[in-house]
Coordinates of C-alpha atoms and ligand atoms in Angstrom, one line a residue:
X198 CA -18.2 -8.9 -16.4
X199 CA -17.9 -6.3 -13.6
X200 CA -19.7 -2.9 -14.1
X201 CA -17.9 -1.8 -10.8
X202 CA -14.6 -2.0 -12.6
X203 CA -15.5 -0.5 -16.0
X204 CA -14.6 -4.2 -17.7
X205 CA -18.0 -4.3 -18.5
X206 CA -18.2 -2.9 -22.4
X207 CA -18.5 0.5 -24.1
X208 CA -20.6 2.6 -21.4
X209 CA -20.1 6.4 -21.1
X210 CA -18.4 7.6 -17.8
X211 CA -21.8 8.6 -16.3
X212 CA -23.5 5.6 -17.4
X213 CA -20.8 3.6 -15.5
X214 CA -20.7 5.6 -12.5
X215 CA -24.8 4.9 -12.3
X216 CA -24.6 1.5 -12.8
X217 CA -21.6 1.3 -10.1
X218 CA -23.8 3.3 -7.6
X219 CA -26.6 0.8 -8.2
X220 CA -24.5 -2.3 -8.0
X221 CA -22.9 -1.5 -4.9
X222 CA -26.1 -0.4 -3.1
X223 CA -27.7 -3.7 -4.1
X224 CA -24.7 -5.6 -2.8
X225 CA -24.5 -3.8 0.7
X226 CA -28.2 -5.2 1.1
X227 CA -27.4 -8.4 0.4
X228 CA -24.1 -8.2 2.7
X229 CA -26.4 -6.6 5.3
X230 CA -28.5 -9.9 4.9
X231 CA -25.3 -12.1 5.4
X232 CA -24.0 -10.5 8.4
X233 CA -27.2 -11.2 9.8
X234 CA -27.5 -14.9 9.0
X235 CA -23.8 -15.2 10.3
X236 CA -24.4 -13.7 13.3
X237 CA -27.5 -15.7 14.4
X238 CA -25.2 -18.5 14.0
X239 CA -22.3 -17.0 16.0
X240 CA -20.1 -17.6 12.9
X241 CA -17.0 -15.8 12.2
X242 CA -16.2 -15.1 8.4
X243 CA -13.1 -13.6 7.6
X244 CA -12.6 -12.2 4.1
X245 CA -9.0 -12.9 2.9
X246 CA -7.8 -10.5 0.1
X247 CA -4.8 -10.1 -2.0
X248 CA -2.9 -10.5 -5.3
X249 CA -2.6 -13.5 -7.2
X250 CA 0.0 -15.5 -5.5
X251 CA 0.3 -13.9 -2.3
X252 CA -0.2 -17.5 -0.6
X253 CA -3.6 -17.2 0.6
X254 CA -4.4 -20.8 0.0
X255 CA -1.2 -22.0 1.4
X256 CA -1.7 -19.8 4.6
X257 CA -5.4 -21.5 4.7
X258 CA -3.9 -25.1 4.6
X259 CA -1.4 -24.5 7.3
X260 CA -3.9 -22.8 9.5
X261 CA -6.3 -25.4 9.2
X262 CA -3.8 -28.1 9.8
X263 CA -2.5 -26.2 13.0
X264 CA -5.9 -25.1 14.5
X265 CA -8.8 -27.6 13.2
X266 CA -8.3 -29.6 16.4
X267 CA -9.6 -26.7 18.3
X268 CA -11.5 -24.4 16.1
X269 CA -14.0 -25.6 13.6
X270 CA -13.2 -24.2 10.0
X271 CA -14.9 -24.2 6.7
X272 CA -13.9 -22.3 3.7
X273 CA -15.4 -20.6 0.9
X274 CA -12.8 -20.4 -2.0
X275 CA -13.3 -17.6 -5.0
X276 CA -11.5 -17.9 -8.4
X277 CA -12.4 -17.1 -11.8
X278 CA -11.8 -20.9 -13.1
X279 CA -11.1 -24.3 -11.6
X280 CA -11.8 -26.4 -8.4
X281 CA -8.0 -26.4 -7.7
X282 CA -8.0 -24.4 -4.6
X283 CA -11.0 -26.0 -2.7
X284 CA -9.4 -29.4 -3.7
X285 CA -6.4 -28.2 -1.9
X286 CA -8.4 -27.2 1.1
X287 CA -10.3 -30.2 1.4
X288 CA -7.1 -32.4 1.2
X289 CA -6.7 -31.3 5.0
X290 CA -10.0 -32.6 5.8
X291 CA -11.9 -29.2 6.0
X292 CA -15.3 -28.6 4.2
X293 CA -14.8 -26.1 1.3
X294 CA -17.3 -24.7 -1.6
X295 CA -15.4 -23.4 -4.8
X296 CA -17.0 -20.3 -6.3
X297 CA -15.9 -19.6 -10.2
X298 CA -16.7 -16.2 -11.1
X299 CA -16.0 -16.7 -15.2
X300 CA -15.3 -13.1 -16.1
X301 CA -15.8 -11.7 -12.7
X302 CA -13.2 -10.2 -10.9
X303 CA -14.3 -10.3 -7.1
X304 CA -16.6 -12.2 -4.9
X305 CA -20.0 -10.5 -4.2
X306 CA -22.7 -10.8 -1.6
X307 CA -24.7 -12.9 -3.4
X308 CA -22.3 -15.4 -4.4
X309 CA -21.2 -15.4 -0.5
X310 CA -24.9 -16.2 0.7
X311 CA -25.2 -19.2 -2.3
X312 CA -21.7 -20.5 -1.1
X313 CA -22.9 -20.3 2.7
X314 CA -25.9 -22.2 2.2
X315 CA -24.2 -25.1 0.3
X316 CA -21.5 -25.2 3.1
X317 CA -23.5 -25.0 5.7
X318 CA -21.2 -23.9 8.4
X319 CA -22.2 -24.9 12.0
X320 CA -22.7 -22.6 14.8
X321 CA -19.7 -20.5 16.1
X322 CA -17.4 -21.8 13.5
X323 CA -14.7 -20.1 11.7
X324 CA -15.4 -19.5 7.6
X325 CA -12.4 -18.3 5.9
X326 CA -13.5 -16.6 2.2
X327 CA -10.7 -16.7 0.0
X328 CA -11.5 -13.6 -2.4
X329 CA -10.7 -13.5 -6.2
X330 CA -7.2 -12.8 -6.3
X331 CA -7.1 -8.9 -7.1
X332 CA -6.0 -5.8 -5.3
X333 CA -8.7 -3.7 -6.6
X334 CA -12.4 -4.9 -6.9
X335 CA -12.6 -7.3 -4.0
X336 CA -12.2 -4.1 -1.8
X337 CA -15.4 -2.5 -3.1
X338 CA -17.7 -5.4 -2.2
X339 CA -18.9 -5.7 1.4
X340 CA -19.7 -9.6 1.8
X341 CA -21.1 -9.4 5.0
X342 CA -17.8 -10.7 6.8
X343 CA -16.8 -10.0 10.3
X344 CA -13.3 -9.3 9.2
X345 CA -10.8 -8.2 6.2
X346 CA -7.6 -9.5 6.2
X347 CA -5.4 -8.3 3.2
X348 CA -2.2 -10.9 2.5
X349 CA 0.7 -9.4 0.8
X350 CA 3.8 -11.1 -0.3
X351 CA 6.7 -9.4 0.4
X352 CA 7.9 -10.1 -3.3
X353 CA 5.3 -7.4 -4.3
X354 CA 7.0 -4.1 -2.9
X355 CA 6.5 -1.9 -0.2
X356 CA 4.8 0.7 -2.4
X357 CA 1.3 -1.3 -2.6
X358 CA -0.6 0.6 -0.1
X359 CA -0.2 3.7 -1.4
X360 CA -0.7 2.5 -5.2
X361 CA -4.0 0.1 -3.9
X362 CA -5.2 2.6 -0.9
X363 CA -8.7 1.1 -1.1
X364 CA -7.7 -2.4 -0.6
X365 CA -5.5 -1.8 2.3
X366 CA -7.7 1.1 3.9
X367 CA -10.4 -1.4 4.9
X368 CA -8.1 -4.0 6.2
X369 CA -8.6 -5.1 9.9
X370 CA -4.9 -6.9 9.7
X371 CA -2.1 -7.2 7.0
X372 CA -0.2 -10.5 6.9
X373 CA 3.2 -9.9 5.4
X374 CA 3.7 -13.1 4.0
X375 CA 7.0 -14.9 2.4
X376 CA 9.5 -13.4 4.7
X377 CA 11.5 -16.4 4.1
X378 CA 12.4 -14.7 0.8
X379 CA 13.5 -11.4 2.9
X380 CA 17.2 -12.1 2.2
X381 CA 16.8 -11.8 -1.6
X382 CA 14.6 -9.1 -1.7
X383 CA 14.5 -5.2 -0.9
X384 CA 11.7 -4.8 1.4
X385 CA 12.4 -2.9 4.5
X386 CA 9.4 -3.7 6.9
X387 CA 9.6 -0.4 8.5
X388 CA 9.0 1.3 5.2
X389 CA 6.1 -1.0 4.6
X390 CA 4.5 0.1 7.3
X391 CA 4.8 3.9 7.1
X392 CA 3.1 3.5 3.7
X393 CA 0.3 1.5 5.3
X394 CA -0.1 3.7 8.1
X395 CA -0.9 6.5 5.7
X396 CA -3.9 4.7 4.5
X397 CA -4.9 2.8 7.1
X398 CA -3.6 3.3 10.9
X399 CA -5.2 0.9 12.6
X400 CA -4.6 -2.3 10.9
X401 CA -1.4 -4.2 12.5
X402 CA 1.1 -6.0 10.3
X403 CA 2.2 -9.3 10.9
X404 CA 5.0 -10.8 9.2
X405 CA 5.1 -14.5 8.6
X406 CA 6.2 -17.4 6.4
X407 CA 3.1 -19.9 5.4
X408 CA 5.1 -22.3 3.9
X409 CA 8.1 -22.3 6.7
X410 CA 5.7 -21.5 9.7
X411 CA 7.6 -18.2 10.9
X412 CA 5.0 -15.8 12.5
X413 CA 2.1 -17.8 12.4
X414 CA 1.5 -18.0 16.2
X415 CA 0.9 -14.3 16.1
X416 CA -1.8 -15.0 13.3
X417 CA -3.4 -17.7 15.6
X418 CA -3.4 -15.6 18.5
X419 CA -5.4 -12.8 16.6
X420 CA -7.8 -15.2 15.4
X421 CA -8.3 -16.8 18.8
X422 CA -9.3 -13.2 20.4
X423 CA -11.9 -12.3 17.8
Ligands
MG53 MG1 -5.8 -19.4 -3.8

């Protein structure tokens, strides 16, 4: 159950706010520990966040296939149930640890700490963290990651940065995925960028198609420059 998102039961509003502050303060402490642990090993951790079905796992499969010859990559997968995504990642030859959150709607710093110990990524490697598909709660939880990337499918509509500003506000990069579907959609990229810039003036938008490969070179350039 997630006290932070208010799904943890019949609490008063005041009680919920107190629990929320407590949960987030404790999480921030543990995130600092993760950040120090990662920095000590010169490991880059990229937190991928999005709605369910935006194409995070497909993007990771392609990224691993294209970059694993030149970049040591390992993956932490977050979902409420199943090992499906970790199995897909392992099929590429990459190491992956699956975290199941049960009723939980996000990964937190404790879950990442446990997953990192199990994954034992080598020094100077890159760890991708595929967060639970959810545009709300994952935004609130610092994991100790180096960068935050929001993956948005163009099928979700141009209004999402305005409707879910917390998610987009802390992004270092926004990937607009499934651009191969643009001929069938009303998704003016300029409007999306204008909406994003109202909540986040710094994050670049990279249009790409994880299934076809369009635009992935700009994504890879961004990763290599970190
Ligand atoms: Mg996935």
